[in-house]
Short mmCIF file of C-alpha atoms in Angstrom, two decimals:
data_model
loop_
_atom_site.label_atom_id
_atom_site.label_comp_id
_atom_site.label_asym_id
_atom_site.label_seq_id
_atom_site.Cartn_x
_atom_site.Cartn_y
_atom_site.Cartn_z
CA MET A 234 95.00 76.80 67.07
CA SER A 235 98.22 74.81 67.32
CA GLY A 236 100.09 74.37 70.59
CA VAL A 237 102.86 76.73 69.47
CA ALA A 238 100.36 79.33 68.29
CA ARG A 239 98.49 79.09 71.60
CA ILE A 240 101.73 79.70 73.52
CA TRP A 241 102.57 82.75 71.41
CA TRP A 242 99.01 84.08 71.84
CA ARG A 243 99.26 83.71 75.62
CA CYS A 244 102.66 85.46 75.63
CA GLY A 245 101.17 88.31 73.66
CA VAL A 246 98.29 88.71 76.10
CA CYS A 247 100.69 88.65 79.06
CA ALA A 248 102.91 91.26 77.42
CA LEU A 249 99.90 93.52 76.80
CA LEU A 250 98.80 93.25 80.42
CA LEU A 251 102.30 94.11 81.61
CA LEU A 252 102.37 97.20 79.40
CA ILE A 253 99.00 98.32 80.71
CA SER A 254 100.06 97.79 84.33
CA ALA A 255 103.27 99.76 83.67
CA GLY A 256 101.26 102.75 82.54
CA TRP A 257 101.00 102.21 78.79
CA VAL A 258 97.65 103.44 77.54
CA ARG A 259 96.32 103.82 74.03
CA GLY A 260 99.73 102.83 72.64
CA GLN A 261 101.65 105.56 74.48
CA ALA A 262 103.88 105.61 77.54
CA ALA A 263 102.58 107.21 80.72
CA GLU A 264 102.88 111.00 80.75
CA LYS A 265 105.71 112.17 82.99
CA ILE A 266 104.54 114.95 85.27
CA ILE A 267 105.88 117.03 88.15
CA ILE A 268 103.40 118.84 90.37
CA ASP A 269 104.28 122.21 91.94
CA THR A 270 101.77 122.98 94.69
CA ASP A 271 100.96 125.20 97.66
CA VAL A 272 98.99 122.39 99.33
CA GLY A 273 97.83 123.15 102.87
CA ASP A 274 95.80 126.34 102.45
CA ASP A 275 92.86 125.82 100.11
CA VAL A 276 91.97 122.13 99.81
CA ASP A 277 91.81 121.94 96.02
CA ASP A 278 95.54 121.14 95.77
CA ALA A 279 94.94 117.86 97.60
CA PHE A 280 92.09 117.03 95.23
CA ALA A 281 94.46 117.62 92.31
CA VAL A 282 97.17 115.34 93.73
CA ALA A 283 94.48 112.71 94.38
CA LEU A 284 93.46 112.72 90.72
CA ALA A 285 97.09 112.37 89.66
CA VAL A 286 97.82 109.35 91.86
CA ARG A 287 94.56 107.69 90.77
CA SER A 288 95.49 107.97 87.07
CA PRO A 289 97.64 105.18 85.58
CA GLU A 290 98.15 107.33 82.49
CA LEU A 291 100.46 109.54 84.57
CA GLN A 292 103.94 108.89 85.93
CA VAL A 293 104.37 111.32 88.83
CA LEU A 294 108.11 112.00 88.97
CA GLY A 295 107.79 114.22 92.02
CA VAL A 296 105.73 116.74 93.97
CA MET A 297 107.28 120.12 94.78
CA THR A 298 105.96 122.59 97.33
CA THR A 299 105.95 126.36 96.99
CA PHE A 300 105.00 129.52 98.91
CA GLY A 301 105.39 130.16 102.61
CA ASP A 302 106.40 127.28 104.89
CA THR A 303 107.32 124.86 102.15
CA GLU A 304 108.66 122.24 104.57
CA ALA A 305 105.29 122.08 106.36
CA ARG A 306 103.59 121.75 102.98
CA ALA A 307 106.00 118.97 102.01
CA LYS A 308 105.12 117.08 105.18
CA ILE A 309 101.45 117.23 104.23
CA VAL A 310 102.34 115.65 100.89
CA ASP A 311 104.53 113.06 102.66
CA ARG A 312 101.59 111.83 104.69
CA PHE A 313 99.09 111.91 101.85
CA LEU A 314 101.31 109.87 99.56
CA ALA A 315 102.19 107.39 102.32
CA GLU A 316 98.53 106.92 103.31
CA VAL A 317 97.49 106.18 99.72
CA GLY A 318 100.36 103.79 99.06
CA ARG A 319 102.44 106.09 96.86
CA GLY A 320 105.27 106.87 99.25
CA GLU A 321 107.83 106.18 96.51
CA ILE A 322 107.06 109.54 94.87
CA PRO A 323 109.76 112.11 95.79
CA VAL A 324 108.64 115.22 97.66
CA LEU A 325 110.73 118.37 97.32
CA ALA A 326 110.50 121.78 99.01
CA GLY A 327 110.98 125.18 97.47
CA LYS A 328 112.53 128.11 99.28
CA SER A 329 110.57 129.01 102.42
CA MET A 330 109.28 132.51 102.95
CA ALA A 331 107.26 134.36 105.57
CA THR A 332 103.52 134.60 104.88
CA LYS A 333 100.41 135.29 106.93
CA ASN A 334 98.56 132.24 105.65
CA PRO A 335 97.30 130.07 108.55
CA MET A 336 97.70 126.82 106.53
CA SER A 337 94.52 125.09 107.67
CA GLN A 338 95.84 121.57 107.02
CA ARG A 339 99.23 121.98 108.74
CA ARG A 340 98.39 119.47 111.52
CA TYR A 341 97.82 116.74 108.95
CA GLY A 342 101.55 116.69 108.21
CA GLU A 343 102.69 116.57 111.84
CA ASN A 344 102.96 112.78 112.16
CA HIS A 345 105.34 109.87 111.73
CA PHE A 346 105.07 109.91 107.93
CA ALA A 347 106.76 113.31 107.71
CA LYS A 348 110.37 113.37 106.59
CA ALA A 349 112.85 115.48 108.56
CA SER A 350 113.86 117.44 105.48
CA HIS A 351 113.29 117.54 101.73
CA GLY A 352 115.46 118.05 98.69
CA ASP A 353 115.57 121.34 96.80
CA ALA A 354 112.63 121.70 94.42
CA VAL A 355 114.39 123.82 91.80
CA GLU A 356 117.41 121.53 91.59
CA PHE A 357 115.11 118.52 91.30
CA LEU A 358 113.05 120.11 88.53
CA LEU A 359 116.08 121.01 86.42
CA GLU A 360 117.69 117.63 87.04
CA GLN A 361 114.58 115.81 85.87
CA ILE A 362 114.30 117.97 82.74
CA ARG A 363 117.91 117.18 81.86
CA LYS A 364 117.17 113.49 82.38
CA TYR A 365 113.96 113.55 80.30
CA PRO A 366 114.26 116.46 77.82
CA GLY A 367 111.02 117.16 75.99
CA GLU A 368 109.08 114.59 78.03
CA ILE A 369 107.95 116.31 81.26
CA THR A 370 104.74 118.22 81.85
CA LEU A 371 105.06 120.60 84.79
CA ILE A 372 101.72 121.08 86.58
CA ALA A 373 101.88 124.46 88.32
CA ILE A 374 99.05 124.88 90.85
CA GLY A 375 100.57 127.34 93.30
CA PRO A 376 102.37 130.69 93.30
CA LEU A 377 105.26 130.52 90.86
CA MET A 378 108.36 130.95 93.06
CA ASN A 379 109.90 127.63 92.03
CA VAL A 380 109.15 128.29 88.37
CA GLY A 381 110.75 131.73 88.43
CA ALA A 382 113.79 130.42 90.30
CA ALA A 383 114.25 127.59 87.79
CA ILE A 384 114.06 130.02 84.87
CA ASP A 385 116.59 132.30 86.55
CA LYS A 386 118.93 129.40 87.24
CA ASP A 387 118.82 127.70 83.83
CA ALA A 388 116.29 129.02 81.32
CA ALA A 389 117.71 126.88 78.52
CA THR A 390 117.01 123.70 80.48
CA PHE A 391 113.58 124.95 81.58
CA ARG A 392 112.63 125.38 77.92
CA LYS A 393 113.18 121.65 77.45
CA LEU A 394 109.99 120.92 79.35
CA LYS A 395 107.35 119.33 77.15
CA ARG A 396 104.92 121.95 78.48
CA VAL A 397 103.66 123.75 81.54
CA VAL A 398 100.00 123.39 82.53
CA LEU A 399 99.11 126.26 84.83
CA MET A 400 96.17 127.02 87.07
CA GLY A 401 96.39 130.79 87.11
CA GLY A 402 95.07 134.05 85.77
CA SER A 403 91.74 135.70 85.13
CA VAL A 404 91.23 136.59 81.48
CA ARG A 405 87.55 137.47 81.01
CA ARG A 406 85.93 136.39 84.30
CA GLY A 407 86.86 137.11 87.89
CA TYR A 408 86.24 135.34 91.20
CA GLY A 409 82.53 134.60 91.67
CA ASP A 410 81.65 134.70 87.97
CA LEU A 411 80.27 131.19 87.50
CA GLY A 412 78.91 131.76 84.02
CA TYR A 413 75.29 132.08 85.13
CA THR A 414 75.71 134.84 87.72
CA ALA A 415 76.15 138.53 87.06
CA PRO A 416 79.42 139.10 85.19
CA VAL A 417 82.50 139.83 87.29
CA SER A 418 85.40 141.64 85.67
CA PRO A 419 88.83 139.99 85.47
CA MET A 420 91.03 140.49 88.51
CA PRO A 421 94.45 139.43 89.78
CA GLU A 422 94.32 135.72 90.59
CA TRP A 423 96.07 134.23 93.64
CA ASN A 424 98.81 132.18 91.97
CA ILE A 425 99.80 135.04 89.67
CA LEU A 426 99.42 137.81 92.24
CA ASN A 427 101.72 136.20 94.81
CA ASP A 428 104.72 136.23 92.45
CA VAL A 429 104.06 138.56 89.55
CA ALA A 430 107.71 138.62 88.44
CA SER A 431 107.86 134.83 88.11
CA ALA A 432 104.56 134.78 86.22
CA GLN A 433 105.96 137.35 83.78
CA LYS A 434 109.02 135.14 83.26
CA LEU A 435 106.87 132.07 82.61
CA PHE A 436 104.71 133.80 80.00
CA SER A 437 107.77 135.05 78.15
CA VAL A 438 110.27 132.17 78.48
CA GLY A 439 109.04 130.34 75.38
CA VAL A 440 107.96 127.00 76.83
CA PRO A 441 104.60 125.61 75.58
CA LEU A 442 102.10 126.95 78.10
CA TYR A 443 98.55 125.78 78.76
CA VAL A 444 96.54 128.00 81.09
CA MET A 445 93.46 127.11 83.14
CA PRO A 446 92.34 130.51 84.54
CA LEU A 447 89.40 131.46 86.75
CA ASP A 448 87.30 131.52 83.58
CA SER A 449 87.22 127.71 83.47
CA THR A 450 88.13 126.47 86.95
CA GLN A 451 85.45 127.75 89.36
CA LEU A 452 84.11 124.24 89.82
CA LYS A 453 81.94 124.02 92.94
CA MET A 454 81.91 120.64 94.64
CA ASP A 455 78.43 120.60 96.16
CA GLU A 456 77.13 118.54 99.08
CA VAL A 457 75.85 115.67 96.92
CA LYS A 458 79.22 115.22 95.21
CA ARG A 459 81.10 115.46 98.51
CA ALA A 460 78.83 112.91 100.16
CA PHE A 461 79.34 110.49 97.29
CA LEU A 462 83.13 110.84 97.27
CA PHE A 463 83.69 110.73 101.03
CA SER A 464 81.49 107.65 101.43
CA GLN A 465 83.64 105.46 99.17
CA GLY A 466 85.96 104.33 101.97
CA THR A 467 89.13 104.07 99.88
CA ALA A 468 92.57 105.21 100.97
CA VAL A 469 92.42 108.23 98.67
CA THR A 470 88.87 109.31 99.49
CA ASP A 471 89.45 108.88 103.23
CA GLN A 472 92.46 111.22 103.10
CA LEU A 473 90.50 113.78 101.10
CA ALA A 474 87.75 113.65 103.72
CA VAL A 475 90.26 114.30 106.52
CA LEU A 476 91.84 117.23 104.66
CA TYR A 477 88.44 118.65 103.77
CA HIS A 478 87.39 118.70 107.42
CA LEU A 479 90.69 120.29 108.48
CA TRP A 480 90.12 122.95 105.81
CA GLY A 481 87.02 123.87 107.81
CA GLN A 482 84.85 125.41 105.12
CA GLU A 483 81.81 124.08 103.31
CA THR A 484 81.99 124.04 99.51
CA PRO A 485 85.41 123.59 97.89
CA THR A 486 86.11 125.05 94.48
CA LEU A 487 88.24 122.60 92.51
CA PHE A 488 90.38 125.13 90.64
CA ASP A 489 93.57 123.06 90.62
CA PRO A 490 92.26 119.61 89.59
CA MET A 491 91.32 120.98 86.16
CA THR A 492 95.03 121.05 85.28
CA ILE A 493 95.34 117.29 85.89
CA ALA A 494 92.02 116.64 84.16
CA PHE A 495 93.22 118.61 81.13
CA VAL A 496 96.34 116.45 80.81
CA LEU A 497 94.17 113.33 80.97
CA ARG A 498 91.16 114.53 78.97
CA PRO A 499 91.94 117.78 77.08
CA GLU A 500 88.40 117.92 75.74
CA LEU A 501 87.24 118.84 79.26
CA CYS A 502 88.89 122.26 78.88
CA PRO A 503 89.28 123.24 75.19
CA VAL A 504 92.04 125.79 74.65
CA THR A 505 92.44 128.81 72.40
CA GLY A 506 95.73 130.37 71.36
CA MET A 507 96.14 133.85 72.87
CA HIS A 508 98.73 136.46 73.70
CA ILE A 509 98.64 137.07 77.46
CA ARG A 510 100.60 139.81 79.21
CA VAL A 511 101.03 139.74 82.98
CA ASP A 512 101.07 143.35 84.14
CA GLU A 513 102.73 144.75 87.24
CA LYS A 514 99.51 144.42 89.28
CA GLY A 515 99.05 140.73 88.48
CA PHE A 516 96.34 141.05 85.85
CA THR A 517 96.57 138.58 82.96
CA ARG A 518 95.77 140.84 80.03
CA GLU A 519 94.47 139.48 76.72
CA GLU A 520 96.23 141.52 74.05
CA PRO A 521 97.07 141.42 70.32
CA GLY A 522 100.35 139.73 69.53
CA ALA A 523 102.04 136.43 68.92
CA VAL A 524 100.42 133.50 70.73
CA ASN A 525 102.30 132.72 73.97
CA ALA A 526 99.67 130.56 75.70
CA GLN A 527 96.88 128.13 75.01
CA VAL A 528 94.07 129.25 77.28
CA CYS A 529 90.89 127.47 78.40
CA LEU A 530 88.18 130.10 78.66
CA ASP A 531 85.26 127.82 79.49
CA SER A 532 84.49 124.33 80.75
CA ASN A 533 81.47 122.21 81.54
CA ALA A 534 81.33 121.56 85.29
CA GLU A 535 79.12 118.48 85.01
CA ASP A 536 81.42 116.84 82.47
CA PHE A 537 84.39 117.60 84.71
CA PHE A 538 82.79 116.16 87.84
CA ARG A 539 81.50 113.10 86.01
CA PHE A 540 85.09 112.31 85.05
CA TYR A 541 86.68 113.40 88.32
CA LEU A 542 84.35 111.55 90.68
CA ARG A 543 84.43 108.31 88.74
CA ARG A 544 88.22 108.35 88.57
CA VAL A 545 88.99 109.31 92.15
CA ALA A 546 86.24 107.15 93.67
CA GLY A 547 87.43 104.04 91.83
CA ARG A 548 88.58 101.20 94.02
#
């Protein structure tokens, strides 16, 4: 190889490494995502955010909080992102509302990392869609107040999302139906039930919608998996361990992380086109009609955890 050729070869290698470090994978730019979360109650939201920040394939444009004391939830996200070295990610708060939820992880956010206030989540979401039309995946892993408000404010802009990936609904299996237990009938699921009107708007607005319901997200993180993850001693796994202990229960169900896993590895939750109607009681009814959602009705828990644990535990 001539001297000139060697120089060009080295430049090419350097350029490739720069593209990889900037988030280019498999010839494509990093996926732009915004996460809308009710972090602070169940601990699975934190496990979802952890997977997002550990994935170079994703460009996290912002994290929005929804449901109840959204400022307290935003402060939890402030600390988590600061502790794991991702404090540059904007944190926005939705409209606060009174709830009876104790928010088990509230104390985690009461520290020097917490910001005094946060920008408006709905304004941020619409602003980012206008900036990146057709490029943003909205990951909705909480009750849908911010989603409904954004649709009400500017449905035309909302439709310019690339897609919405939703943890929500119960199509053929209810809470406690793990696929090997006695069947449990579908029931209203938390994220849908707590804002039925907004869920109805989302399913009818016309944006590409990918749904991870109870049918495919009751992923039990047993003691062996927890022990492995919490023993890794990284910034991310240490924060998950703290939040898990504040949560105060034993076996978390990782409902929400399946949305992030689906964006990264869609084969982990294969989808089927369906027509879903959200009724006035919060049921997500499978009915005849034009397809309005791509729904994952089943997943393999071992495949999911093999991917999740390797990714989040990575140093």
